[in-house]
């Protein structure tokens, strides 16, 4: 999670909403891929940290199924990211800050609880939550009144 927080800080430094993600092989502890929010830089609304990390891991492993991996992400995944996590068959998801407004795991649609979902990862929230929340709060506090509408 500390690596994900460092990626989130790098995203903030680049003007992106500070969210970072790291995919780790559960058996070896090796980092398979990482990602940071980049929708502004990439002109891509799907470039959330989780999606960036998932795309990189799939390319690195030569497989769209990412079983045996744990995703560490600094913010509760949104519906788009939760859907991608399920499709990729990621085994476990660990996040820092809850997202009551945009989250889709324990908030909103609670996607992993839907009976039609083909895969449900093990989930754990609140890991280094205060650090992740502080980073997000500081980012948005600095942006207030600037006229810049940050993307997730």
PDB file of C-alpha atoms in Angstrom:
ATOM      1  CA  UNK A   1       0.000   0.000   0.000  1.00  0.00           C
ATOM      2  CA  UNK A   2       2.931   2.310   0.601  1.00  0.00           C
ATOM      3  CA  UNK A   3       3.909   1.903  -3.057  1.00  0.00           C
ATOM      4  CA  UNK A   4       0.350   2.771  -4.091  1.00  0.00           C
ATOM      5  CA  UNK A   5       0.482   5.881  -1.888  1.00  0.00           C
ATOM      6  CA  UNK A   6       3.742   6.960  -3.560  1.00  0.00           C
ATOM      7  CA  UNK A   7       2.081   6.525  -6.976  1.00  0.00           C
ATOM      8  CA  UNK A   8      -0.909   8.541  -5.754  1.00  0.00           C
ATOM      9  CA  UNK A   9       1.438  11.344  -4.698  1.00  0.00           C
ATOM     10  CA  UNK A  10       3.084  11.266  -8.139  1.00  0.00           C
ATOM     11  CA  UNK A  11      -0.373  11.545  -9.729  1.00  0.00           C
ATOM     12  CA  UNK A  12      -1.153  14.557  -7.522  1.00  0.00           C
ATOM     13  CA  UNK A  13       2.169  16.153  -8.456  1.00  0.00           C
ATOM     14  CA  UNK A  14       1.129  15.751 -12.109  1.00  0.00           C
ATOM     15  CA  UNK A  15      -2.232  17.438 -11.443  1.00  0.00           C
ATOM     16  CA  UNK A  16      -4.235  14.199 -11.423  1.00  0.00           C
ATOM     17  CA  UNK A  17      -6.500  13.053  -8.607  1.00  0.00           C
ATOM     18  CA  UNK A  18      -4.152  11.174  -6.258  1.00  0.00           C
ATOM     19  CA  UNK A  19      -4.959   7.507  -6.686  1.00  0.00           C
ATOM     20  CA  UNK A  20      -2.317   4.819  -7.056  1.00  0.00           C
ATOM     21  CA  UNK A  21      -2.560   1.069  -7.616  1.00  0.00           C
ATOM     22  CA  UNK A  22      -0.149  -1.866  -7.422  1.00  0.00           C
ATOM     23  CA  UNK A  23      -0.752  -5.485  -8.479  1.00  0.00           C
ATOM     24  CA  UNK A  24       1.249  -8.061  -6.526  1.00  0.00           C
ATOM     25  CA  UNK A  25       1.706 -11.786  -7.142  1.00  0.00           C
ATOM     26  CA  UNK A  26       0.340 -13.434  -3.993  1.00  0.00           C
ATOM     27  CA  UNK A  27       2.662 -16.442  -4.245  1.00  0.00           C
ATOM     28  CA  UNK A  28       5.944 -14.577  -4.703  1.00  0.00           C
ATOM     29  CA  UNK A  29       5.257 -11.077  -3.378  1.00  0.00           C
ATOM     30  CA  UNK A  30       6.592  -9.652  -6.654  1.00  0.00           C
ATOM     31  CA  UNK A  31       5.113  -6.456  -8.039  1.00  0.00           C
ATOM     32  CA  UNK A  32       3.594  -7.326 -11.414  1.00  0.00           C
ATOM     33  CA  UNK A  33       2.372  -3.863 -12.410  1.00  0.00           C
ATOM     34  CA  UNK A  34       1.518  -0.448 -11.069  1.00  0.00           C
ATOM     35  CA  UNK A  35      -0.568   2.498 -12.131  1.00  0.00           C
ATOM     36  CA  UNK A  36      -1.489   6.028 -11.190  1.00  0.00           C
ATOM     37  CA  UNK A  37      -4.469   8.093 -12.217  1.00  0.00           C
ATOM     38  CA  UNK A  38      -3.868   9.637 -15.653  1.00  0.00           C
ATOM     39  CA  UNK A  39      -7.169  10.634 -17.293  1.00  0.00           C
ATOM     40  CA  UNK A  40      -6.055  14.240 -17.797  1.00  0.00           C
ATOM     41  CA  UNK A  41      -2.622  13.454 -19.221  1.00  0.00           C
ATOM     42  CA  UNK A  42      -3.911  10.668 -21.448  1.00  0.00           C
ATOM     43  CA  UNK A  43      -7.172  12.348 -22.453  1.00  0.00           C
ATOM     44  CA  UNK A  44      -8.705   9.056 -21.375  1.00  0.00           C
ATOM     45  CA  UNK A  45     -11.627   8.876 -18.945  1.00  0.00           C
ATOM     46  CA  UNK A  46     -10.838   5.196 -18.316  1.00  0.00           C
ATOM     47  CA  UNK A  47      -7.254   5.844 -17.167  1.00  0.00           C
ATOM     48  CA  UNK A  48      -7.963   5.256 -13.489  1.00  0.00           C
ATOM     49  CA  UNK A  49      -5.037   3.855 -11.510  1.00  0.00           C
ATOM     50  CA  UNK A  50      -6.629   0.407 -11.297  1.00  0.00           C
ATOM     51  CA  UNK A  51      -7.267   0.195 -15.047  1.00  0.00           C
ATOM     52  CA  UNK A  52      -3.726   1.359 -15.849  1.00  0.00           C
ATOM     53  CA  UNK A  53      -2.298  -1.311 -13.517  1.00  0.00           C
ATOM     54  CA  UNK A  54      -4.625  -4.021 -14.881  1.00  0.00           C
ATOM     55  CA  UNK A  55      -3.658  -3.238 -18.484  1.00  0.00           C
ATOM     56  CA  UNK A  56       0.039  -3.329 -17.626  1.00  0.00           C
ATOM     57  CA  UNK A  57      -0.267  -6.594 -15.684  1.00  0.00           C
ATOM     58  CA  UNK A  58      -2.202  -8.294 -18.482  1.00  0.00           C
ATOM     59  CA  UNK A  59       0.451  -7.210 -20.996  1.00  0.00           C
ATOM     60  CA  UNK A  60       3.307  -8.308 -18.716  1.00  0.00           C
ATOM     61  CA  UNK A  61       1.753 -11.723 -18.057  1.00  0.00           C
ATOM     62  CA  UNK A  62       0.375 -12.224 -21.559  1.00  0.00           C
ATOM     63  CA  UNK A  63      -3.028 -13.048 -20.116  1.00  0.00           C
ATOM     64  CA  UNK A  64      -6.179 -11.077 -19.374  1.00  0.00           C
ATOM     65  CA  UNK A  65      -6.918 -13.340 -16.414  1.00  0.00           C
ATOM     66  CA  UNK A  66      -5.017 -12.042 -13.414  1.00  0.00           C
ATOM     67  CA  UNK A  67      -5.720 -14.802 -10.928  1.00  0.00           C
ATOM     68  CA  UNK A  68      -3.389 -15.055  -7.967  1.00  0.00           C
ATOM     69  CA  UNK A  69      -2.852 -11.295  -7.834  1.00  0.00           C
ATOM     70  CA  UNK A  70      -3.727  -8.791  -5.131  1.00  0.00           C
ATOM     71  CA  UNK A  71      -4.604  -5.234  -6.121  1.00  0.00           C
ATOM     72  CA  UNK A  72      -3.588  -2.553  -3.632  1.00  0.00           C
ATOM     73  CA  UNK A  73      -5.296   0.764  -4.386  1.00  0.00           C
ATOM     74  CA  UNK A  74      -5.481   3.952  -2.358  1.00  0.00           C
ATOM     75  CA  UNK A  75      -9.207   4.576  -2.937  1.00  0.00           C
ATOM     76  CA  UNK A  76     -12.213   2.250  -2.976  1.00  0.00           C
ATOM     77  CA  UNK A  77     -12.721   1.260  -6.633  1.00  0.00           C
ATOM     78  CA  UNK A  78     -15.508   2.851  -8.670  1.00  0.00           C
ATOM     79  CA  UNK A  79     -18.016   0.801 -10.697  1.00  0.00           C
ATOM     80  CA  UNK A  80     -15.852   0.817 -13.836  1.00  0.00           C
ATOM     81  CA  UNK A  81     -12.775  -0.386 -11.958  1.00  0.00           C
ATOM     82  CA  UNK A  82     -14.718  -2.952  -9.909  1.00  0.00           C
ATOM     83  CA  UNK A  83     -16.111  -4.370 -13.146  1.00  0.00           C
ATOM     84  CA  UNK A  84     -12.629  -4.610 -14.636  1.00  0.00           C
ATOM     85  CA  UNK A  85     -11.348  -6.264 -11.441  1.00  0.00           C
ATOM     86  CA  UNK A  86     -14.067  -8.895 -11.721  1.00  0.00           C
ATOM     87  CA  UNK A  87     -13.471  -9.518 -15.435  1.00  0.00           C
ATOM     88  CA  UNK A  88      -9.720  -9.846 -14.806  1.00  0.00           C
ATOM     89  CA  UNK A  89     -10.407 -12.388 -12.019  1.00  0.00           C
ATOM     90  CA  UNK A  90      -8.145 -10.548  -9.581  1.00  0.00           C
ATOM     91  CA  UNK A  91      -8.081 -12.614  -6.390  1.00  0.00           C
ATOM     92  CA  UNK A  92      -7.970  -9.902  -3.755  1.00  0.00           C
ATOM     93  CA  UNK A  93      -8.555  -6.150  -3.533  1.00  0.00           C
ATOM     94  CA  UNK A  94      -7.158  -4.021  -0.702  1.00  0.00           C
ATOM     95  CA  UNK A  95      -7.896  -0.295  -0.582  1.00  0.00           C
ATOM     96  CA  UNK A  96      -7.095   2.642   1.626  1.00  0.00           C
ATOM     97  CA  UNK A  97      -9.780   5.325   1.741  1.00  0.00           C
ATOM     98  CA  UNK A  98     -13.470   4.548   1.423  1.00  0.00           C
ATOM     99  CA  UNK A  99     -15.294   6.510  -1.270  1.00  0.00           C
ATOM    100  CA  UNK A 100     -18.902   7.104  -0.143  1.00  0.00           C
ATOM    101  CA  UNK A 101     -19.659   9.172  -3.256  1.00  0.00           C
ATOM    102  CA  UNK A 102     -18.008   7.211  -6.078  1.00  0.00           C
ATOM    103  CA  UNK A 103     -17.059   3.859  -4.595  1.00  0.00           C
ATOM    104  CA  UNK A 104     -18.747   0.689  -5.782  1.00  0.00           C
ATOM    105  CA  UNK A 105     -17.453  -1.998  -3.423  1.00  0.00           C
ATOM    106  CA  UNK A 106     -18.872  -1.140   0.013  1.00  0.00           C
ATOM    107  CA  UNK A 107     -20.717   1.956  -1.215  1.00  0.00           C
ATOM    108  CA  UNK A 108     -23.041   2.656  -4.144  1.00  0.00           C
ATOM    109  CA  UNK A 109     -23.881  -0.447  -6.177  1.00  0.00           C
ATOM    110  CA  UNK A 110     -21.736  -2.822  -4.057  1.00  0.00           C
ATOM    111  CA  UNK A 111     -20.780  -4.508  -7.284  1.00  0.00           C
ATOM    112  CA  UNK A 112     -19.098  -7.572  -5.800  1.00  0.00           C
ATOM    113  CA  UNK A 113     -22.356  -8.472  -4.021  1.00  0.00           C
ATOM    114  CA  UNK A 114     -24.368  -8.656  -7.255  1.00  0.00           C
ATOM    115  CA  UNK A 115     -25.600 -12.189  -7.996  1.00  0.00           C
ATOM    116  CA  UNK A 116     -24.876 -11.902 -11.721  1.00  0.00           C
ATOM    117  CA  UNK A 117     -21.178 -11.206 -11.227  1.00  0.00           C
ATOM    118  CA  UNK A 118     -18.941 -14.041 -12.449  1.00  0.00           C
ATOM    119  CA  UNK A 119     -16.065 -13.401 -10.030  1.00  0.00           C
ATOM    120  CA  UNK A 120     -15.904 -11.893  -6.555  1.00  0.00           C
ATOM    121  CA  UNK A 121     -12.494 -11.079  -5.120  1.00  0.00           C
ATOM    122  CA  UNK A 122     -11.703 -11.106  -1.448  1.00  0.00           C
ATOM    123  CA  UNK A 123     -11.887  -7.500  -0.244  1.00  0.00           C
ATOM    124  CA  UNK A 124     -10.319  -5.476   2.538  1.00  0.00           C
ATOM    125  CA  UNK A 125     -10.736  -1.750   3.047  1.00  0.00           C
ATOM    126  CA  UNK A 126      -9.206   0.795   5.359  1.00  0.00           C
ATOM    127  CA  UNK A 127      -5.517  -0.096   4.970  1.00  0.00           C
ATOM    128  CA  UNK A 128      -3.527   3.111   5.577  1.00  0.00           C
ATOM    129  CA  UNK A 129      -6.860   4.902   5.187  1.00  0.00           C
ATOM    130  CA  UNK A 130      -5.814   8.064   7.015  1.00  0.00           C
ATOM    131  CA  UNK A 131      -2.785   8.578   4.743  1.00  0.00           C
ATOM    132  CA  UNK A 132      -4.864   7.981   1.611  1.00  0.00           C
ATOM    133  CA  UNK A 133      -7.668  10.254   2.840  1.00  0.00           C
ATOM    134  CA  UNK A 134      -5.239  13.008   3.830  1.00  0.00           C
ATOM    135  CA  UNK A 135      -3.668  12.937   0.376  1.00  0.00           C
ATOM    136  CA  UNK A 136      -7.066  13.239  -1.326  1.00  0.00           C
ATOM    137  CA  UNK A 137      -8.303  15.970   1.040  1.00  0.00           C
ATOM    138  CA  UNK A 138      -5.132  17.989   0.569  1.00  0.00           C
ATOM    139  CA  UNK A 139      -5.345  17.665  -3.203  1.00  0.00           C
ATOM    140  CA  UNK A 140      -8.945  18.869  -3.381  1.00  0.00           C
ATOM    141  CA  UNK A 141      -8.354  21.616  -0.805  1.00  0.00           C
ATOM    142  CA  UNK A 142      -5.546  22.983  -2.986  1.00  0.00           C
ATOM    143  CA  UNK A 143      -7.773  22.835  -6.082  1.00  0.00           C
ATOM    144  CA  UNK A 144     -10.786  24.651  -4.625  1.00  0.00           C
ATOM    145  CA  UNK A 145     -11.417  27.958  -6.284  1.00  0.00           C
ATOM    146  CA  UNK A 146      -8.932  27.364  -9.125  1.00  0.00           C
ATOM    147  CA  UNK A 147     -11.577  26.590 -11.738  1.00  0.00           C
ATOM    148  CA  UNK A 148      -9.860  23.287 -12.450  1.00  0.00           C
ATOM    149  CA  UNK A 149     -12.230  20.357 -12.354  1.00  0.00           C
ATOM    150  CA  UNK A 150     -10.039  17.368 -11.545  1.00  0.00           C
ATOM    151  CA  UNK A 151     -10.965  13.995 -12.987  1.00  0.00           C
ATOM    152  CA  UNK A 152     -10.952  10.974 -10.738  1.00  0.00           C
TER     153      UNK A 152
END
